[in-house]
mmCIF file of the C-alpha atoms, coordinates in Angstrom:
data_MODEL
# 
_entry.id   MODEL 
# 
loop_
_atom_site.group_PDB 
_atom_site.id 
_atom_site.type_symbol 
_atom_site.label_atom_id 
_atom_site.label_alt_id 
_atom_site.label_comp_id 
_atom_site.label_asym_id 
_atom_site.label_entity_id 
_atom_site.label_seq_id 
_atom_site.pdbx_PDB_ins_code 
_atom_site.Cartn_x 
_atom_site.Cartn_y 
_atom_site.Cartn_z 
_atom_site.occupancy 
_atom_site.B_iso_or_equiv 
_atom_site.pdbx_formal_charge 
_atom_site.auth_seq_id 
_atom_site.auth_comp_id 
_atom_site.auth_asym_id 
_atom_site.auth_atom_id 
_atom_site.pdbx_PDB_model_num 
ATOM 1   C CA . UNK A 1 1   ? -142.038 -28.835 -75.402  1.00 0.00 ? 1   UNK A CA 1 
ATOM 2   C CA . UNK A 1 2   ? -138.458 -28.992 -75.837  1.00 0.00 ? 2   UNK A CA 1 
ATOM 3   C CA . UNK A 1 3   ? -137.841 -26.076 -73.212  1.00 0.00 ? 3   UNK A CA 1 
ATOM 4   C CA . UNK A 1 4   ? -139.352 -27.929 -70.603  1.00 0.00 ? 4   UNK A CA 1 
ATOM 5   C CA . UNK A 1 5   ? -136.055 -30.060 -70.270  1.00 0.00 ? 5   UNK A CA 1 
ATOM 6   C CA . UNK A 1 6   ? -134.110 -26.941 -69.297  1.00 0.00 ? 6   UNK A CA 1 
ATOM 7   C CA . UNK A 1 7   ? -136.901 -26.570 -66.339  1.00 0.00 ? 7   UNK A CA 1 
ATOM 8   C CA . UNK A 1 8   ? -137.998 -29.976 -65.055  1.00 0.00 ? 8   UNK A CA 1 
ATOM 9   C CA . UNK A 1 9   ? -140.176 -28.695 -62.265  1.00 0.00 ? 9   UNK A CA 1 
ATOM 10  C CA . UNK A 1 10  ? -142.198 -27.152 -64.780  1.00 0.00 ? 10  UNK A CA 1 
ATOM 11  C CA . UNK A 1 11  ? -142.620 -29.684 -67.088  1.00 0.00 ? 11  UNK A CA 1 
ATOM 12  C CA . UNK A 1 12  ? -145.542 -30.914 -65.564  1.00 0.00 ? 12  UNK A CA 1 
ATOM 13  C CA . UNK A 1 13  ? -147.137 -27.629 -65.586  1.00 0.00 ? 13  UNK A CA 1 
ATOM 14  C CA . UNK A 1 14  ? -146.467 -26.838 -69.649  1.00 0.00 ? 14  UNK A CA 1 
ATOM 15  C CA . UNK A 1 15  ? -147.731 -30.263 -70.180  1.00 0.00 ? 15  UNK A CA 1 
ATOM 16  C CA . UNK A 1 16  ? -151.024 -29.804 -68.524  1.00 0.00 ? 16  UNK A CA 1 
ATOM 17  C CA . UNK A 1 17  ? -151.533 -26.565 -70.103  1.00 0.00 ? 17  UNK A CA 1 
ATOM 18  C CA . UNK A 1 18  ? -150.995 -27.926 -73.662  1.00 0.00 ? 18  UNK A CA 1 
ATOM 19  C CA . UNK A 1 19  ? -153.732 -30.741 -72.839  1.00 0.00 ? 19  UNK A CA 1 
ATOM 20  C CA . UNK A 1 20  ? -155.954 -28.438 -71.710  1.00 0.00 ? 20  UNK A CA 1 
ATOM 21  C CA . UNK A 1 21  ? -155.547 -26.203 -75.198  1.00 0.00 ? 21  UNK A CA 1 
ATOM 22  C CA . UNK A 1 22  ? -155.768 -29.470 -77.014  1.00 0.00 ? 22  UNK A CA 1 
ATOM 23  C CA . UNK A 1 23  ? -159.130 -30.294 -75.241  1.00 0.00 ? 23  UNK A CA 1 
ATOM 24  C CA . UNK A 1 24  ? -160.451 -26.792 -75.607  1.00 0.00 ? 24  UNK A CA 1 
ATOM 25  C CA . UNK A 1 25  ? -159.480 -27.188 -79.443  1.00 0.00 ? 25  UNK A CA 1 
ATOM 26  C CA . UNK A 1 26  ? -161.295 -30.482 -79.611  1.00 0.00 ? 26  UNK A CA 1 
ATOM 27  C CA . UNK A 1 27  ? -164.581 -28.728 -78.151  1.00 0.00 ? 27  UNK A CA 1 
ATOM 28  C CA . UNK A 1 28  ? -164.542 -26.096 -80.552  1.00 0.00 ? 28  UNK A CA 1 
ATOM 29  C CA . UNK A 1 29  ? -164.323 -28.282 -83.571  1.00 0.00 ? 29  UNK A CA 1 
ATOM 30  C CA . UNK A 1 30  ? -166.702 -31.022 -82.322  1.00 0.00 ? 30  UNK A CA 1 
ATOM 31  C CA . UNK A 1 31  ? -169.308 -28.842 -80.701  1.00 0.00 ? 31  UNK A CA 1 
ATOM 32  C CA . UNK A 1 32  ? -172.661 -28.132 -82.091  1.00 0.00 ? 32  UNK A CA 1 
ATOM 33  C CA . UNK A 1 33  ? -173.518 -24.570 -83.165  1.00 0.00 ? 33  UNK A CA 1 
ATOM 34  C CA . UNK A 1 34  ? -176.071 -23.843 -80.080  1.00 0.00 ? 34  UNK A CA 1 
ATOM 35  C CA . UNK A 1 35  ? -173.074 -25.001 -77.512  1.00 0.00 ? 35  UNK A CA 1 
ATOM 36  C CA . UNK A 1 36  ? -170.572 -22.646 -78.943  1.00 0.00 ? 36  UNK A CA 1 
ATOM 37  C CA . UNK A 1 37  ? -173.241 -19.884 -79.127  1.00 0.00 ? 37  UNK A CA 1 
ATOM 38  C CA . UNK A 1 38  ? -174.329 -20.507 -75.625  1.00 0.00 ? 38  UNK A CA 1 
ATOM 39  C CA . UNK A 1 39  ? -170.392 -20.498 -74.225  1.00 0.00 ? 39  UNK A CA 1 
ATOM 40  C CA . UNK A 1 40  ? -169.591 -17.357 -76.251  1.00 0.00 ? 40  UNK A CA 1 
ATOM 41  C CA . UNK A 1 41  ? -172.984 -15.522 -75.464  1.00 0.00 ? 41  UNK A CA 1 
ATOM 42  C CA . UNK A 1 42  ? -172.372 -16.416 -71.856  1.00 0.00 ? 42  UNK A CA 1 
ATOM 43  C CA . UNK A 1 43  ? -168.686 -15.327 -71.449  1.00 0.00 ? 43  UNK A CA 1 
ATOM 44  C CA . UNK A 1 44  ? -170.256 -11.872 -72.887  1.00 0.00 ? 44  UNK A CA 1 
ATOM 45  C CA . UNK A 1 45  ? -172.722 -11.247 -70.276  1.00 0.00 ? 45  UNK A CA 1 
ATOM 46  C CA . UNK A 1 46  ? -170.862 -13.051 -67.391  1.00 0.00 ? 46  UNK A CA 1 
ATOM 47  C CA . UNK A 1 47  ? -169.869 -9.694  -65.848  1.00 0.00 ? 47  UNK A CA 1 
ATOM 48  C CA . UNK A 1 48  ? -173.589 -8.464  -65.847  1.00 0.00 ? 48  UNK A CA 1 
ATOM 49  C CA . UNK A 1 49  ? -174.600 -11.348 -63.979  1.00 0.00 ? 49  UNK A CA 1 
ATOM 50  C CA . UNK A 1 50  ? -171.722 -11.240 -61.298  1.00 0.00 ? 50  UNK A CA 1 
ATOM 51  C CA . UNK A 1 51  ? -172.489 -7.457  -61.005  1.00 0.00 ? 51  UNK A CA 1 
ATOM 52  C CA . UNK A 1 52  ? -175.643 -5.592  -62.007  1.00 0.00 ? 52  UNK A CA 1 
ATOM 53  C CA . UNK A 1 53  ? -175.823 -2.061  -62.448  1.00 0.00 ? 53  UNK A CA 1 
ATOM 54  C CA . UNK A 1 54  ? -173.941 0.304   -61.330  1.00 0.00 ? 54  UNK A CA 1 
ATOM 55  C CA . UNK A 1 55  ? -171.328 -1.910  -63.108  1.00 0.00 ? 55  UNK A CA 1 
ATOM 56  C CA . UNK A 1 56  ? -167.835 -2.095  -61.590  1.00 0.00 ? 56  UNK A CA 1 
ATOM 57  C CA . UNK A 1 57  ? -165.068 -1.040  -64.114  1.00 0.00 ? 57  UNK A CA 1 
ATOM 58  C CA . UNK A 1 58  ? -162.988 -3.921  -63.078  1.00 0.00 ? 58  UNK A CA 1 
ATOM 59  C CA . UNK A 1 59  ? -165.564 -6.428  -63.741  1.00 0.00 ? 59  UNK A CA 1 
ATOM 60  C CA . UNK A 1 60  ? -166.433 -5.231  -66.953  1.00 0.00 ? 60  UNK A CA 1 
ATOM 61  C CA . UNK A 1 61  ? -162.854 -5.431  -68.126  1.00 0.00 ? 61  UNK A CA 1 
ATOM 62  C CA . UNK A 1 62  ? -162.743 -8.845  -66.907  1.00 0.00 ? 62  UNK A CA 1 
ATOM 63  C CA . UNK A 1 63  ? -165.801 -10.102 -68.420  1.00 0.00 ? 63  UNK A CA 1 
ATOM 64  C CA . UNK A 1 64  ? -164.741 -8.626  -71.617  1.00 0.00 ? 64  UNK A CA 1 
ATOM 65  C CA . UNK A 1 65  ? -161.449 -10.142 -71.275  1.00 0.00 ? 65  UNK A CA 1 
ATOM 66  C CA . UNK A 1 66  ? -163.075 -13.538 -70.759  1.00 0.00 ? 66  UNK A CA 1 
ATOM 67  C CA . UNK A 1 67  ? -165.452 -13.111 -73.618  1.00 0.00 ? 67  UNK A CA 1 
ATOM 68  C CA . UNK A 1 68  ? -162.406 -12.113 -75.760  1.00 0.00 ? 68  UNK A CA 1 
ATOM 69  C CA . UNK A 1 69  ? -160.372 -15.269 -74.953  1.00 0.00 ? 69  UNK A CA 1 
ATOM 70  C CA . UNK A 1 70  ? -163.361 -17.526 -75.427  1.00 0.00 ? 70  UNK A CA 1 
ATOM 71  C CA . UNK A 1 71  ? -164.077 -15.968 -78.955  1.00 0.00 ? 71  UNK A CA 1 
ATOM 72  C CA . UNK A 1 72  ? -160.307 -16.079 -80.199  1.00 0.00 ? 72  UNK A CA 1 
ATOM 73  C CA . UNK A 1 73  ? -160.143 -19.402 -78.676  1.00 0.00 ? 73  UNK A CA 1 
ATOM 74  C CA . UNK A 1 74  ? -162.871 -20.476 -81.369  1.00 0.00 ? 74  UNK A CA 1 
ATOM 75  C CA . UNK A 1 75  ? -161.153 -18.771 -83.889  1.00 0.00 ? 75  UNK A CA 1 
ATOM 76  C CA . UNK A 1 76  ? -157.741 -20.031 -83.419  1.00 0.00 ? 76  UNK A CA 1 
ATOM 77  C CA . UNK A 1 77  ? -159.263 -23.471 -83.259  1.00 0.00 ? 77  UNK A CA 1 
ATOM 78  C CA . UNK A 1 78  ? -160.790 -23.255 -86.474  1.00 0.00 ? 78  UNK A CA 1 
ATOM 79  C CA . UNK A 1 79  ? -157.729 -21.514 -88.343  1.00 0.00 ? 79  UNK A CA 1 
ATOM 80  C CA . UNK A 1 80  ? -155.174 -23.910 -86.685  1.00 0.00 ? 80  UNK A CA 1 
ATOM 81  C CA . UNK A 1 81  ? -157.383 -27.141 -87.573  1.00 0.00 ? 81  UNK A CA 1 
ATOM 82  C CA . UNK A 1 82  ? -157.853 -26.016 -90.984  1.00 0.00 ? 82  UNK A CA 1 
ATOM 83  C CA . UNK A 1 83  ? -154.273 -24.892 -91.776  1.00 0.00 ? 83  UNK A CA 1 
ATOM 84  C CA . UNK A 1 84  ? -153.047 -28.082 -90.280  1.00 0.00 ? 84  UNK A CA 1 
ATOM 85  C CA . UNK A 1 85  ? -155.119 -30.229 -92.329  1.00 0.00 ? 85  UNK A CA 1 
ATOM 86  C CA . UNK A 1 86  ? -154.110 -28.544 -95.557  1.00 0.00 ? 86  UNK A CA 1 
ATOM 87  C CA . UNK A 1 87  ? -151.492 -29.966 -97.812  1.00 0.00 ? 87  UNK A CA 1 
ATOM 88  C CA . UNK A 1 88  ? -148.028 -28.159 -97.182  1.00 0.00 ? 88  UNK A CA 1 
ATOM 89  C CA . UNK A 1 89  ? -148.254 -25.981 -100.177 1.00 0.00 ? 89  UNK A CA 1 
ATOM 90  C CA . UNK A 1 90  ? -151.244 -24.516 -99.307  1.00 0.00 ? 90  UNK A CA 1 
ATOM 91  C CA . UNK A 1 91  ? -150.607 -23.763 -95.759  1.00 0.00 ? 91  UNK A CA 1 
ATOM 92  C CA . UNK A 1 92  ? -149.816 -20.544 -94.140  1.00 0.00 ? 92  UNK A CA 1 
ATOM 93  C CA . UNK A 1 93  ? -148.041 -19.466 -90.920  1.00 0.00 ? 93  UNK A CA 1 
ATOM 94  C CA . UNK A 1 94  ? -150.359 -18.393 -88.331  1.00 0.00 ? 94  UNK A CA 1 
ATOM 95  C CA . UNK A 1 95  ? -147.910 -16.120 -86.682  1.00 0.00 ? 95  UNK A CA 1 
ATOM 96  C CA . UNK A 1 96  ? -149.433 -13.049 -87.792  1.00 0.00 ? 96  UNK A CA 1 
ATOM 97  C CA . UNK A 1 97  ? -152.864 -13.908 -86.437  1.00 0.00 ? 97  UNK A CA 1 
ATOM 98  C CA . UNK A 1 98  ? -151.263 -14.897 -83.004  1.00 0.00 ? 98  UNK A CA 1 
ATOM 99  C CA . UNK A 1 99  ? -149.484 -11.538 -82.896  1.00 0.00 ? 99  UNK A CA 1 
ATOM 100 C CA . UNK A 1 100 ? -152.888 -9.745  -83.894  1.00 0.00 ? 100 UNK A CA 1 
ATOM 101 C CA . UNK A 1 101 ? -154.865 -11.315 -81.246  1.00 0.00 ? 101 UNK A CA 1 
ATOM 102 C CA . UNK A 1 102 ? -152.240 -11.007 -78.561  1.00 0.00 ? 102 UNK A CA 1 
ATOM 103 C CA . UNK A 1 103 ? -151.964 -7.215  -79.638  1.00 0.00 ? 103 UNK A CA 1 
ATOM 104 C CA . UNK A 1 104 ? -155.962 -6.926  -79.121  1.00 0.00 ? 104 UNK A CA 1 
ATOM 105 C CA . UNK A 1 105 ? -155.718 -8.592  -75.726  1.00 0.00 ? 105 UNK A CA 1 
ATOM 106 C CA . UNK A 1 106 ? -152.781 -6.670  -74.744  1.00 0.00 ? 106 UNK A CA 1 
ATOM 107 C CA . UNK A 1 107 ? -154.746 -3.240  -75.648  1.00 0.00 ? 107 UNK A CA 1 
ATOM 108 C CA . UNK A 1 108 ? -157.514 -4.383  -73.649  1.00 0.00 ? 108 UNK A CA 1 
ATOM 109 C CA . UNK A 1 109 ? -155.649 -5.045  -70.938  1.00 0.00 ? 109 UNK A CA 1 
ATOM 110 C CA . UNK A 1 110 ? -153.282 -1.872  -70.823  1.00 0.00 ? 110 UNK A CA 1 
ATOM 111 C CA . UNK A 1 111 ? -156.786 0.479   -71.631  1.00 0.00 ? 111 UNK A CA 1 
ATOM 112 C CA . UNK A 1 112 ? -157.639 1.279   -68.137  1.00 0.00 ? 112 UNK A CA 1 
ATOM 113 C CA . UNK A 1 113 ? -153.998 2.531   -67.511  1.00 0.00 ? 113 UNK A CA 1 
ATOM 114 C CA . UNK A 1 114 ? -153.374 4.186   -70.753  1.00 0.00 ? 114 UNK A CA 1 
ATOM 115 C CA . UNK A 1 115 ? -156.460 6.191   -70.465  1.00 0.00 ? 115 UNK A CA 1 
ATOM 116 C CA . UNK A 1 116 ? -157.281 6.506   -66.605  1.00 0.00 ? 116 UNK A CA 1 
ATOM 117 C CA . UNK A 1 117 ? -160.390 9.075   -67.374  1.00 0.00 ? 117 UNK A CA 1 
ATOM 118 C CA . UNK A 1 118 ? -162.012 5.836   -68.964  1.00 0.00 ? 118 UNK A CA 1 
ATOM 119 C CA . UNK A 1 119 ? -163.564 4.878   -65.309  1.00 0.00 ? 119 UNK A CA 1 
ATOM 120 C CA . UNK A 1 120 ? -164.884 8.227   -64.769  1.00 0.00 ? 120 UNK A CA 1 
ATOM 121 C CA . UNK A 1 121 ? -166.306 9.096   -68.407  1.00 0.00 ? 121 UNK A CA 1 
ATOM 122 C CA . UNK A 1 122 ? -164.524 12.374  -68.069  1.00 0.00 ? 122 UNK A CA 1 
ATOM 123 C CA . UNK A 1 123 ? -161.511 14.058  -69.847  1.00 0.00 ? 123 UNK A CA 1 
ATOM 124 C CA . UNK A 1 124 ? -160.434 13.299  -73.524  1.00 0.00 ? 124 UNK A CA 1 
ATOM 125 C CA . UNK A 1 125 ? -159.082 10.542  -75.367  1.00 0.00 ? 125 UNK A CA 1 
ATOM 126 C CA . UNK A 1 126 ? -155.162 10.152  -74.906  1.00 0.00 ? 126 UNK A CA 1 
ATOM 127 C CA . UNK A 1 127 ? -153.045 10.475  -78.114  1.00 0.00 ? 127 UNK A CA 1 
ATOM 128 C CA . UNK A 1 128 ? -151.703 6.762   -77.802  1.00 0.00 ? 128 UNK A CA 1 
ATOM 129 C CA . UNK A 1 129 ? -155.119 5.328   -77.740  1.00 0.00 ? 129 UNK A CA 1 
ATOM 130 C CA . UNK A 1 130 ? -156.205 5.902   -81.107  1.00 0.00 ? 130 UNK A CA 1 
ATOM 131 C CA . UNK A 1 131 ? -153.029 4.186   -82.729  1.00 0.00 ? 131 UNK A CA 1 
ATOM 132 C CA . UNK A 1 132 ? -153.434 1.417   -80.334  1.00 0.00 ? 132 UNK A CA 1 
ATOM 133 C CA . UNK A 1 133 ? -157.050 0.945   -80.975  1.00 0.00 ? 133 UNK A CA 1 
ATOM 134 C CA . UNK A 1 134 ? -156.423 1.024   -84.739  1.00 0.00 ? 134 UNK A CA 1 
ATOM 135 C CA . UNK A 1 135 ? -153.726 -1.707  -84.256  1.00 0.00 ? 135 UNK A CA 1 
ATOM 136 C CA . UNK A 1 136 ? -155.826 -3.865  -82.050  1.00 0.00 ? 136 UNK A CA 1 
ATOM 137 C CA . UNK A 1 137 ? -158.967 -3.567  -84.775  1.00 0.00 ? 137 UNK A CA 1 
ATOM 138 C CA . UNK A 1 138 ? -156.290 -4.479  -87.210  1.00 0.00 ? 138 UNK A CA 1 
ATOM 139 C CA . UNK A 1 139 ? -155.181 -7.624  -85.466  1.00 0.00 ? 139 UNK A CA 1 
ATOM 140 C CA . UNK A 1 140 ? -158.668 -8.707  -84.699  1.00 0.00 ? 140 UNK A CA 1 
ATOM 141 C CA . UNK A 1 141 ? -159.534 -8.178  -88.500  1.00 0.00 ? 141 UNK A CA 1 
ATOM 142 C CA . UNK A 1 142 ? -156.778 -10.129 -89.691  1.00 0.00 ? 142 UNK A CA 1 
ATOM 143 C CA . UNK A 1 143 ? -157.653 -13.027 -87.382  1.00 0.00 ? 143 UNK A CA 1 
ATOM 144 C CA . UNK A 1 144 ? -161.122 -13.141 -89.063  1.00 0.00 ? 144 UNK A CA 1 
ATOM 145 C CA . UNK A 1 145 ? -159.353 -12.924 -92.498  1.00 0.00 ? 145 UNK A CA 1 
ATOM 146 C CA . UNK A 1 146 ? -156.909 -15.790 -91.664  1.00 0.00 ? 146 UNK A CA 1 
ATOM 147 C CA . UNK A 1 147 ? -159.774 -18.007 -90.267  1.00 0.00 ? 147 UNK A CA 1 
ATOM 148 C CA . UNK A 1 148 ? -162.003 -17.531 -93.137  1.00 0.00 ? 148 UNK A CA 1 
ATOM 149 C CA . UNK A 1 149 ? -159.237 -17.884 -95.670  1.00 0.00 ? 149 UNK A CA 1 
ATOM 150 C CA . UNK A 1 150 ? -158.204 -21.025 -94.237  1.00 0.00 ? 150 UNK A CA 1 
ATOM 151 C CA . UNK A 1 151 ? -161.593 -22.600 -93.718  1.00 0.00 ? 151 UNK A CA 1 
ATOM 152 C CA . UNK A 1 152 ? -162.296 -21.813 -97.393  1.00 0.00 ? 152 UNK A CA 1 
ATOM 153 C CA . UNK A 1 153 ? -159.204 -22.983 -98.644  1.00 0.00 ? 153 UNK A CA 1 
ATOM 154 C CA . UNK A 1 154 ? -159.933 -26.410 -96.631  1.00 0.00 ? 154 UNK A CA 1 
ATOM 155 C CA . UNK A 1 155 ? -163.131 -26.415 -98.407  1.00 0.00 ? 155 UNK A CA 1 
ATOM 156 C CA . UNK A 1 156 ? -161.804 -26.215 -102.045 1.00 0.00 ? 156 UNK A CA 1 
ATOM 157 C CA . UNK A 1 157 ? -158.536 -27.668 -101.416 1.00 0.00 ? 157 UNK A CA 1 
ATOM 158 C CA . UNK A 1 158 ? -156.955 -24.478 -103.529 1.00 0.00 ? 158 UNK A CA 1 
ATOM 159 C CA . UNK A 1 159 ? -155.957 -21.022 -103.073 1.00 0.00 ? 159 UNK A CA 1 
ATOM 160 C CA . UNK A 1 160 ? -158.776 -18.817 -102.677 1.00 0.00 ? 160 UNK A CA 1 
ATOM 161 C CA . UNK A 1 161 ? -159.077 -15.164 -103.403 1.00 0.00 ? 161 UNK A CA 1 
ATOM 162 C CA . UNK A 1 162 ? -161.331 -12.799 -100.823 1.00 0.00 ? 162 UNK A CA 1 
ATOM 163 C CA . UNK A 1 163 ? -164.442 -13.154 -103.150 1.00 0.00 ? 163 UNK A CA 1 
ATOM 164 C CA . UNK A 1 164 ? -164.063 -16.802 -102.150 1.00 0.00 ? 164 UNK A CA 1 
ATOM 165 C CA . UNK A 1 165 ? -164.106 -16.503 -98.747  1.00 0.00 ? 165 UNK A CA 1 
ATOM 166 C CA . UNK A 1 166 ? -165.757 -13.081 -97.978  1.00 0.00 ? 166 UNK A CA 1 
ATOM 167 C CA . UNK A 1 167 ? -169.050 -15.475 -97.209  1.00 0.00 ? 167 UNK A CA 1 
ATOM 168 C CA . UNK A 1 168 ? -167.556 -16.986 -93.878  1.00 0.00 ? 168 UNK A CA 1 
ATOM 169 C CA . UNK A 1 169 ? -165.477 -13.686 -93.222  1.00 0.00 ? 169 UNK A CA 1 
ATOM 170 C CA . UNK A 1 170 ? -168.575 -11.715 -92.835  1.00 0.00 ? 170 UNK A CA 1 
ATOM 171 C CA . UNK A 1 171 ? -169.958 -14.642 -90.674  1.00 0.00 ? 171 UNK A CA 1 
ATOM 172 C CA . UNK A 1 172 ? -167.416 -14.423 -88.381  1.00 0.00 ? 172 UNK A CA 1 
ATOM 173 C CA . UNK A 1 173 ? -167.593 -10.721 -88.320  1.00 0.00 ? 173 UNK A CA 1 
ATOM 174 C CA . UNK A 1 174 ? -171.098 -10.875 -87.439  1.00 0.00 ? 174 UNK A CA 1 
ATOM 175 C CA . UNK A 1 175 ? -170.630 -13.932 -84.809  1.00 0.00 ? 175 UNK A CA 1 
ATOM 176 C CA . UNK A 1 176 ? -173.656 -14.284 -83.035  1.00 0.00 ? 176 UNK A CA 1 
ATOM 177 C CA . UNK A 1 177 ? -175.477 -14.913 -86.104  1.00 0.00 ? 177 UNK A CA 1 
ATOM 178 C CA . UNK A 1 178 ? -172.409 -16.111 -87.821  1.00 0.00 ? 178 UNK A CA 1 
ATOM 179 C CA . UNK A 1 179 ? -171.954 -19.033 -85.605  1.00 0.00 ? 179 UNK A CA 1 
ATOM 180 C CA . UNK A 1 180 ? -174.868 -21.020 -86.597  1.00 0.00 ? 180 UNK A CA 1 
ATOM 181 C CA . UNK A 1 181 ? -173.737 -20.987 -90.301  1.00 0.00 ? 181 UNK A CA 1 
ATOM 182 C CA . UNK A 1 182 ? -169.878 -21.451 -89.618  1.00 0.00 ? 182 UNK A CA 1 
ATOM 183 C CA . UNK A 1 183 ? -170.087 -24.189 -86.846  1.00 0.00 ? 183 UNK A CA 1 
ATOM 184 C CA . UNK A 1 184 ? -171.666 -26.724 -88.891  1.00 0.00 ? 184 UNK A CA 1 
ATOM 185 C CA . UNK A 1 185 ? -169.285 -26.356 -91.468  1.00 0.00 ? 185 UNK A CA 1 
ATOM 186 C CA . UNK A 1 186 ? -166.398 -26.601 -89.352  1.00 0.00 ? 186 UNK A CA 1 
ATOM 187 C CA . UNK A 1 187 ? -168.181 -29.955 -87.711  1.00 0.00 ? 187 UNK A CA 1 
ATOM 188 C CA . UNK A 1 188 ? -168.239 -31.252 -91.130  1.00 0.00 ? 188 UNK A CA 1 
ATOM 189 C CA . UNK A 1 189 ? -164.671 -30.320 -92.108  1.00 0.00 ? 189 UNK A CA 1 
ATOM 190 C CA . UNK A 1 190 ? -163.037 -30.730 -88.972  1.00 0.00 ? 190 UNK A CA 1 
ATOM 191 C CA . UNK A 1 191 ? -165.032 -32.508 -86.114  1.00 0.00 ? 191 UNK A CA 1 
ATOM 192 C CA . UNK A 1 192 ? -164.109 -36.050 -87.163  1.00 0.00 ? 192 UNK A CA 1 
ATOM 193 C CA . UNK A 1 193 ? -160.621 -35.501 -86.634  1.00 0.00 ? 193 UNK A CA 1 
ATOM 194 C CA . UNK A 1 194 ? -160.391 -33.826 -83.512  1.00 0.00 ? 194 UNK A CA 1 
# 
């Protein structure tokens, strides 16, 4: 918010964007499991409803990006709110999670240009795709670990090991099913403060 002093005509835009982000976080922290489930699943299948088969590759990529944005916003809301509610000695910086999600989204956006034959389904995999894909997977994996860790740390009010947060981790990983178990915990721990 301090940077808006340098660009006064953009102050309204930056404040509006912050309010939108805060409202989205508040929604994800207070919504019922069925609401989050429907939102994430609808964002996953929006491309199929816009353009049925044969699918347009650009629509498919756009719907995948929308799904990833909604899913990442849900994870970010849980991780950030849990982390902020913890006592300072238990807090961790969410920067690595943000970097991981940005790398994954960047990979998704750049994939069609890095692998032009992906549109046609012919040709081999370019050498750059494998490390980029592994890096994107690592970023998503870390986002799951960080979110599960922060939520479990908030529940127990102490540092936790992987064995303590492995349950929430796997529920987040298998998210269509995990939403039904994670979101009630989120409502109980964070919903009243949103």
